[in-house]
PDB file of C-alpha atoms and ligand atoms in Angstrom:
ATOM      1  CA  MET J 237      64.187 -20.731 -19.434  1.00 67.00           C
ATOM      2  CA  HIS J 238      64.880 -17.335 -21.004  1.00 69.00           C
ATOM      3  CA  ALA J 239      64.806 -14.358 -18.603  1.00 62.00           C
ATOM      4  CA  ASP J 240      61.741 -12.865 -20.330  1.00 75.00           C
ATOM      5  CA  ASN J 241      59.835 -16.112 -19.781  1.00 83.00           C
ATOM      6  CA  TRP J 242      60.477 -15.889 -16.037  1.00 83.00           C
ATOM      7  CA  ALA J 243      58.970 -12.406 -16.142  1.00 85.00           C
ATOM      8  CA  ILE J 244      55.911 -13.696 -18.031  1.00 89.00           C
ATOM      9  CA  LYS J 245      55.549 -16.582 -15.567  1.00 86.00           C
ATOM     10  CA  ALA J 246      55.763 -14.127 -12.629  1.00 85.00           C
ATOM     11  CA  LYS J 247      53.063 -11.936 -14.167  1.00 87.00           C
ATOM     12  CA  ARG J 248      50.811 -14.924 -14.850  1.00 88.00           C
ATOM     13  CA  MET J 249      51.171 -16.124 -11.258  1.00 89.00           C
ATOM     14  CA  GLY J 250      50.458 -12.654  -9.860  1.00 86.00           C
ATOM     15  CA  TYR J 251      53.968 -12.095  -8.500  1.00 89.00           C
ATOM     16  CA  ARG J 252      55.402  -8.588  -8.433  1.00 85.00           C
ATOM     17  CA  SER J 253      58.827  -9.590  -9.708  1.00 87.00           C
ATOM     18  CA  ARG J 254      60.595 -12.519 -11.328  1.00 88.00           C
ATOM     19  CA  ALA J 255      63.076 -12.295  -8.440  1.00 90.00           C
ATOM     20  CA  VAL J 256      60.548 -14.533  -6.635  1.00 93.00           C
ATOM     21  CA  PHE J 257      61.755 -17.586  -8.540  1.00 92.00           C
ATOM     22  CA  LYS J 258      65.336 -17.035  -7.412  1.00 93.00           C
ATOM     23  CA  LEU J 259      64.292 -16.954  -3.767  1.00 94.00           C
ATOM     24  CA  GLU J 260      61.962 -19.943  -4.245  1.00 93.00           C
ATOM     25  CA  GLU J 261      64.748 -22.019  -5.782  1.00 92.00           C
ATOM     26  CA  ILE J 262      67.248 -21.206  -3.030  1.00 93.00           C
ATOM     27  CA  LEU J 263      64.746 -21.861  -0.222  1.00 92.00           C
ATOM     28  CA  ASP J 264      63.634 -25.135  -1.857  1.00 89.00           C
ATOM     29  CA  LYS J 265      67.222 -26.363  -2.111  1.00 87.00           C
ATOM     30  CA  LEU J 266      67.904 -25.448   1.477  1.00 83.00           C
ATOM     31  CA  HIS J 267      64.971 -26.402   3.596  1.00 73.00           C
ATOM     32  CA  SER J 268      61.601 -26.505   1.870  1.00 64.00           C
ATOM     33  CA  ASP J 269      59.805 -27.784   4.961  1.00 73.00           C
ATOM     34  CA  LYS J 270      61.049 -25.074   7.298  1.00 84.00           C
ATOM     35  CA  THR J 271      58.691 -22.568   8.863  1.00 88.00           C
ATOM     36  CA  TYR J 272      59.697 -19.071   9.875  1.00 94.00           C
ATOM     37  CA  LYS J 273      58.366 -17.032  12.748  1.00 96.00           C
ATOM     38  CA  ASN J 274      59.928 -13.674  11.875  1.00 97.00           C
ATOM     39  CA  VAL J 275      61.417 -12.645   8.531  1.00 98.00           C
ATOM     40  CA  LEU J 276      63.238  -9.408   7.657  1.00 98.00           C
ATOM     41  CA  ASP J 277      63.292  -8.340   3.981  1.00 98.00           C
ATOM     42  CA  LEU J 278      65.964  -5.699   3.243  1.00 98.00           C
ATOM     43  CA  GLY J 279      65.479  -3.759  -0.016  1.00 98.00           C
ATOM     44  CA  SER J 280      62.027  -5.268  -0.530  1.00 98.00           C
ATOM     45  CA  ALA J 281      60.314  -3.197  -3.261  1.00 97.00           C
ATOM     46  CA  PRO J 282      58.325  -3.904  -5.372  1.00 96.00           C
ATOM     47  CA  GLY J 283      57.677  -6.777  -2.969  1.00 97.00           C
ATOM     48  CA  GLY J 284      58.113 -10.081  -4.792  1.00 96.00           C
ATOM     49  CA  TRP J 285      60.159 -11.726  -2.041  1.00 97.00           C
ATOM     50  CA  SER J 286      57.872 -10.540   0.774  1.00 97.00           C
ATOM     51  CA  GLN J 287      54.868 -11.647  -1.271  1.00 96.00           C
ATOM     52  CA  TYR J 288      56.358 -15.117  -1.755  1.00 95.00           C
ATOM     53  CA  ILE J 289      57.166 -15.594   1.952  1.00 96.00           C
ATOM     54  CA  SER J 290      53.722 -14.351   2.987  1.00 96.00           C
ATOM     55  CA  LEU J 291      51.967 -16.718   0.522  1.00 94.00           C
ATOM     56  CA  MET J 292      54.025 -19.752   1.547  1.00 91.00           C
ATOM     57  CA  HIS J 293      54.089 -19.044   5.267  1.00 92.00           C
ATOM     58  CA  HIS J 294      50.778 -17.541   6.371  1.00 92.00           C
ATOM     59  CA  LYS J 295      51.716 -17.290  10.031  1.00 94.00           C
ATOM     60  CA  THR J 296      55.082 -15.604   9.491  1.00 97.00           C
ATOM     61  CA  LYS J 297      55.558 -12.036  10.685  1.00 97.00           C
ATOM     62  CA  ILE J 298      57.392 -10.183   7.919  1.00 98.00           C
ATOM     63  CA  PHE J 299      59.067  -6.786   8.139  1.00 98.00           C
ATOM     64  CA  ALA J 300      60.125  -5.195   4.844  1.00 98.00           C
ATOM     65  CA  ILE J 301      62.253  -2.076   4.343  1.00 98.00           C
ATOM     66  CA  ASP J 302      62.933  -0.094   1.189  1.00 98.00           C
ATOM     67  CA  LEU J 303      63.821   3.443   0.141  1.00 98.00           C
ATOM     68  CA  LEU J 304      60.971   3.227  -2.371  1.00 98.00           C
ATOM     69  CA  ASP J 305      57.269   2.822  -1.669  1.00 98.00           C
ATOM     70  CA  MET J 306      55.738  -0.638  -1.732  1.00 98.00           C
ATOM     71  CA  ASP J 307      52.062  -1.579  -2.134  1.00 97.00           C
ATOM     72  CA  PRO J 308      50.660  -3.387   0.935  1.00 97.00           C
ATOM     73  CA  ILE J 309      50.924  -7.183   1.296  1.00 96.00           C
ATOM     74  CA  THR J 310      48.968  -9.209   3.867  1.00 94.00           C
ATOM     75  CA  GLY J 311      51.209 -10.214   6.753  1.00 94.00           C
ATOM     76  CA  VAL J 312      53.918  -7.718   5.822  1.00 98.00           C
ATOM     77  CA  THR J 313      54.788  -4.599   7.812  1.00 98.00           C
ATOM     78  CA  PHE J 314      56.462  -2.231   5.377  1.00 98.00           C
ATOM     79  CA  ILE J 315      58.759   0.605   6.440  1.00 98.00           C
ATOM     80  CA  LYS J 316      59.884   3.163   3.871  1.00 98.00           C
ATOM     81  CA  ASP J 317      63.420   3.961   5.000  1.00 98.00           C
ATOM     82  CA  ASP J 318      67.106   3.392   4.422  1.00 98.00           C
ATOM     83  CA  ILE J 319      68.284   0.094   5.928  1.00 98.00           C
ATOM     84  CA  GLY J 320      71.085   2.135   7.515  1.00 98.00           C
ATOM     85  CA  ASN J 321      68.446   3.620   9.842  1.00 98.00           C
ATOM     86  CA  ILE J 322      67.126   0.258  11.055  1.00 98.00           C
ATOM     87  CA  ASP J 323      68.201   0.841  14.669  1.00 98.00           C
ATOM     88  CA  ASP J 324      65.868   3.878  14.770  1.00 98.00           C
ATOM     89  CA  ILE J 325      62.817   1.994  13.454  1.00 98.00           C
ATOM     90  CA  ASN J 326      60.796   1.545  16.662  1.00 97.00           C
ATOM     91  CA  ILE J 327      58.437  -1.068  15.253  1.00 98.00           C
ATOM     92  CA  ILE J 328      61.345  -3.430  14.421  1.00 98.00           C
ATOM     93  CA  ASN J 329      63.367  -2.841  17.574  1.00 96.00           C
ATOM     94  CA  PRO J 330      61.485  -5.332  19.803  1.00 97.00           C
ATOM     95  CA  TYR J 331      62.284  -8.064  17.248  1.00 97.00           C
ATOM     96  CA  LYS J 332      66.048  -7.577  17.524  1.00 98.00           C
ATOM     97  CA  GLY J 333      67.601 -11.030  17.997  1.00 98.00           C
ATOM     98  CA  LYS J 334      64.353 -12.767  16.998  1.00 98.00           C
ATOM     99  CA  PHE J 335      64.525 -13.128  13.205  1.00 98.00           C
ATOM    100  CA  ASP J 336      64.956 -16.637  11.835  1.00 95.00           C
ATOM    101  CA  LEU J 337      65.419 -15.487   8.244  1.00 96.00           C
ATOM    102  CA  VAL J 338      66.884 -12.258   6.848  1.00 98.00           C
ATOM    103  CA  ILE J 339      66.690 -11.800   3.059  1.00 98.00           C
ATOM    104  CA  SER J 340      68.454  -9.029   1.169  1.00 98.00           C
ATOM    105  CA  ASP J 341      67.965  -8.454  -2.551  1.00 97.00           C
ATOM    106  CA  ILE J 342      69.316  -4.934  -2.172  1.00 96.00           C
ATOM    107  CA  ALA J 343      70.883  -3.252  -5.163  1.00 90.00           C
ATOM    108  CA  PRO J 344      72.089   0.348  -5.245  1.00 90.00           C
ATOM    109  CA  ASN J 345      71.419   2.724  -8.131  1.00 90.00           C
ATOM    110  CA  LEU J 346      74.215   2.137 -10.620  1.00 90.00           C
ATOM    111  CA  SER J 347      76.492   5.006 -11.678  1.00 92.00           C
ATOM    112  CA  GLY J 348      77.913   3.133 -14.642  1.00 93.00           C
ATOM    113  CA  ILE J 349      81.452   3.472 -13.243  1.00 94.00           C
ATOM    114  CA  LYS J 350      82.352  -0.091 -12.305  1.00 92.00           C
ATOM    115  CA  SER J 351      84.765   0.665  -9.452  1.00 93.00           C
ATOM    116  CA  VAL J 352      82.232   3.047  -7.827  1.00 95.00           C
ATOM    117  CA  ASP J 353      79.333   0.620  -8.285  1.00 93.00           C
ATOM    118  CA  ASP J 354      81.356  -2.313  -6.906  1.00 94.00           C
ATOM    119  CA  GLU J 355      82.234  -0.279  -3.797  1.00 96.00           C
ATOM    120  CA  ASN J 356      78.590   0.807  -3.260  1.00 96.00           C
ATOM    121  CA  ILE J 357      77.384  -2.778  -3.597  1.00 96.00           C
ATOM    122  CA  PHE J 358      80.071  -3.948  -1.170  1.00 97.00           C
ATOM    123  CA  GLU J 359      79.113  -1.311   1.442  1.00 97.00           C
ATOM    124  CA  LEU J 360      75.395  -2.146   1.169  1.00 97.00           C
ATOM    125  CA  ASN J 361      76.095  -5.885   1.323  1.00 98.00           C
ATOM    126  CA  LEU J 362      78.287  -5.473   4.415  1.00 98.00           C
ATOM    127  CA  MET J 363      75.542  -3.405   6.034  1.00 98.00           C
ATOM    128  CA  SER J 364      72.943  -6.106   5.244  1.00 98.00           C
ATOM    129  CA  ILE J 365      75.151  -8.864   6.680  1.00 98.00           C
ATOM    130  CA  ASN J 366      75.807  -6.850   9.845  1.00 98.00           C
ATOM    131  CA  ILE J 367      72.067  -6.192  10.235  1.00 98.00           C
ATOM    132  CA  ALA J 368      71.352  -9.904   9.782  1.00 98.00           C
ATOM    133  CA  ASN J 369      73.955 -10.695  12.434  1.00 98.00           C
ATOM    134  CA  LYS J 370      72.495  -8.199  14.906  1.00 98.00           C
ATOM    135  CA  TYR J 371      68.789  -8.908  14.299  1.00 98.00           C
ATOM    136  CA  SER J 372      68.873 -12.717  13.891  1.00 98.00           C
ATOM    137  CA  LYS J 373      68.468 -15.362  16.553  1.00 97.00           C
ATOM    138  CA  ASP J 374      71.719 -16.774  17.934  1.00 96.00           C
ATOM    139  CA  THR J 375      70.978 -20.239  16.520  1.00 95.00           C
ATOM    140  CA  ASN J 376      68.691 -21.671  13.831  1.00 94.00           C
ATOM    141  CA  ALA J 377      68.794 -18.499  11.806  1.00 95.00           C
ATOM    142  CA  ALA J 378      69.640 -17.966   8.143  1.00 95.00           C
ATOM    143  CA  MET J 379      70.375 -15.189   5.697  1.00 97.00           C
ATOM    144  CA  ILE J 380      70.116 -14.994   1.908  1.00 97.00           C
ATOM    145  CA  ILE J 381      71.821 -12.076   0.217  1.00 98.00           C
ATOM    146  CA  LYS J 382      72.214 -11.036  -3.399  1.00 97.00           C
ATOM    147  CA  THR J 383      75.626  -9.840  -4.426  1.00 97.00           C
ATOM    148  CA  PHE J 384      77.731  -9.714  -7.582  1.00 94.00           C
ATOM    149  CA  GLN J 385      80.773 -11.583  -8.834  1.00 93.00           C
ATOM    150  CA  ASN J 386      83.510  -8.980  -8.596  1.00 93.00           C
ATOM    151  CA  ASN J 387      86.800  -8.360  -6.771  1.00 94.00           C
ATOM    152  CA  ASN J 388      85.008  -7.857  -3.440  1.00 95.00           C
ATOM    153  CA  LEU J 389      83.186 -11.189  -3.413  1.00 96.00           C
ATOM    154  CA  LYS J 390      85.956 -13.038  -1.552  1.00 97.00           C
ATOM    155  CA  SER J 391      86.105 -10.402   1.228  1.00 97.00           C
ATOM    156  CA  LEU J 392      82.332 -10.371   1.499  1.00 97.00           C
ATOM    157  CA  ARG J 393      82.184 -14.148   1.874  1.00 97.00           C
ATOM    158  CA  LYS J 394      84.982 -14.028   4.459  1.00 97.00           C
ATOM    159  CA  HIS J 395      83.033 -11.453   6.469  1.00 97.00           C
ATOM    160  CA  MET J 396      79.935 -13.644   6.322  1.00 97.00           C
ATOM    161  CA  GLU J 397      81.971 -16.675   7.425  1.00 97.00           C
ATOM    162  CA  LEU J 398      82.957 -14.811  10.591  1.00 97.00           C
ATOM    163  CA  LEU J 399      79.289 -14.442  11.554  1.00 97.00           C
ATOM    164  CA  PHE J 400      77.636 -17.595  10.164  1.00 96.00           C
ATOM    165  CA  LYS J 401      78.604 -21.241  10.673  1.00 96.00           C
ATOM    166  CA  ILE J 402      77.721 -22.326   7.131  1.00 95.00           C
ATOM    167  CA  VAL J 403      78.141 -20.133   4.042  1.00 97.00           C
ATOM    168  CA  GLN J 404      77.167 -21.299   0.548  1.00 96.00           C
ATOM    169  CA  THR J 405      76.966 -19.710  -2.904  1.00 95.00           C
ATOM    170  CA  TYR J 406      73.983 -20.086  -5.267  1.00 93.00           C
ATOM    171  CA  LYS J 407      73.331 -19.110  -8.870  1.00 91.00           C
ATOM    172  CA  PRO J 408      69.626 -19.882  -9.380  1.00 88.00           C
ATOM    173  CA  ALA J 409      68.347 -20.860 -12.839  1.00 86.00           C
ATOM    174  CA  ALA J 410      66.060 -17.811 -12.822  1.00 83.00           C
ATOM    175  CA  SER J 411      69.112 -15.553 -12.585  1.00 81.00           C
ATOM    176  CA  LYS J 412      70.286 -14.625 -16.103  1.00 75.00           C
ATOM    177  CA  ASN J 413      73.452 -16.558 -16.994  1.00 73.00           C
ATOM    178  CA  LYS J 414      75.212 -13.456 -18.208  1.00 78.00           C
ATOM    179  CA  SER J 415      74.294 -11.480 -15.097  1.00 83.00           C
ATOM    180  CA  ALA J 416      77.058 -11.244 -12.500  1.00 89.00           C
ATOM    181  CA  GLU J 417      74.525 -11.565  -9.694  1.00 93.00           C
ATOM    182  CA  ILE J 418      75.008 -14.375  -7.248  1.00 95.00           C
ATOM    183  CA  TYR J 419      73.434 -15.299  -3.906  1.00 96.00           C
ATOM    184  CA  LEU J 420      75.123 -16.101  -0.634  1.00 97.00           C
ATOM    185  CA  TYR J 421      73.400 -18.164   2.010  1.00 96.00           C
ATOM    186  CA  GLY J 422      74.490 -18.134   5.610  1.00 96.00           C
ATOM    187  CA  ALA J 423      73.206 -20.238   8.495  1.00 95.00           C
ATOM    188  CA  ARG J 424      73.947 -20.575  12.201  1.00 93.00           C
TER     189      ARG J 424
HETATM  190  C1  LIG M 127      66.194  -5.659  -6.877  1.00 88.58           C
HETATM  191  S1  LIG M 127      65.201  -4.628  -5.879  1.00 88.58           S
HETATM  192  C2  LIG M 127      64.418  -5.777  -4.777  1.00 88.58           C
HETATM  193  C3  LIG M 127      63.395  -6.674  -5.431  1.00 88.58           C
HETATM  194  C4  LIG M 127      62.586  -7.477  -4.436  1.00 88.58           C
HETATM  195  N1  LIG M 127      63.374  -8.520  -3.791  1.00 88.58           N
HETATM  196  C5  LIG M 127      61.401  -8.144  -5.104  1.00 88.58           C
HETATM  197  O1  LIG M 127      61.365  -9.384  -5.206  1.00 88.58           O
HETATM  198  O2  LIG M 127      60.474  -7.429  -5.502  1.00 88.58           O
HETATM  199  C6  LIG M 127      66.366  -3.803  -4.869  1.00 88.58           C
HETATM  200  C7  LIG M 127      65.785  -2.760  -3.930  1.00 88.58           C
HETATM  201  O3  LIG M 127      66.792  -2.295  -3.012  1.00 88.58           O
HETATM  202  C8  LIG M 127      66.390  -0.998  -2.613  1.00 88.58           C
HETATM  203  N2  LIG M 127      67.478  -0.301  -1.894  1.00 88.58           N
HETATM  204  C9  LIG M 127      68.687   0.090  -2.373  1.00 88.58           C
HETATM  205  N3  LIG M 127      69.413   0.711  -1.419  1.00 88.58           N
HETATM  206  C10 LIG M 127      68.658   0.694  -0.287  1.00 88.58           C
HETATM  207  C11 LIG M 127      68.856   1.162   1.056  1.00 88.58           C
HETATM  208  N4  LIG M 127      70.001   1.765   1.426  1.00 88.58           N
HETATM  209  N5  LIG M 127      67.864   0.991   1.967  1.00 88.58           N
HETATM  210  C12 LIG M 127      66.698   0.381   1.604  1.00 88.58           C
HETATM  211  N6  LIG M 127      66.456  -0.095   0.351  1.00 88.58           N
HETATM  212  C13 LIG M 127      67.413   0.061  -0.576  1.00 88.58           C
HETATM  213  C14 LIG M 127      65.980  -0.332  -3.918  1.00 88.58           C
HETATM  214  O4  LIG M 127      65.152   0.787  -3.664  1.00 88.58           O
HETATM  215  C15 LIG M 127      65.252  -1.494  -4.637  1.00 88.58           C
HETATM  216  O5  LIG M 127      63.864  -1.412  -4.483  1.00 88.58           O
END
């Protein structure tokens, strides 16, 4: 399907972003029957991913963080902040070590200078992976993270492999073919 058609489909279904279909596809491939108690959504705005999890899993407690504002979603506690400040967010602190799924669709503002953008993406991705490691349960926990195919991808995957037992790469159909974006899944 053409990228624009995914956007039309998202609008028709009442989703806030077409990014929903990428998450749906990855979760379906992995473990469609799984339920989640606590989910952490890093870089959540406008809220498509949180919206999808909350619709599919009514009982799940979802925390979502973004630098930008996000309209409320039932079942989602939204915190407007930088993910780098997560250790200072009192409402999330009691859930440290209790998340069974951490999702990160984070993307920095692009400068247009490839080497600078690649480094910024890498730093943000590393931060997301380290947060997932620190805030997830020791076992039966998973992470899904968006990144980009560039020179840092190998190092990023290696870092994830140190912290997760299984690491896999996904390129969902809803992700534009020509886009360099790619998703890493980690489980332990
Ligand atoms: C592609 S969007 C996320 C889309 C979302 N998954 C959805 O389905 O609606 C990426 C988000 O990452 C956020 N972001 C970038 N850097 C961040 C940071 N350091 N802390 C928190 N959010 C950040 C941006 O503000 C942006 O809203």
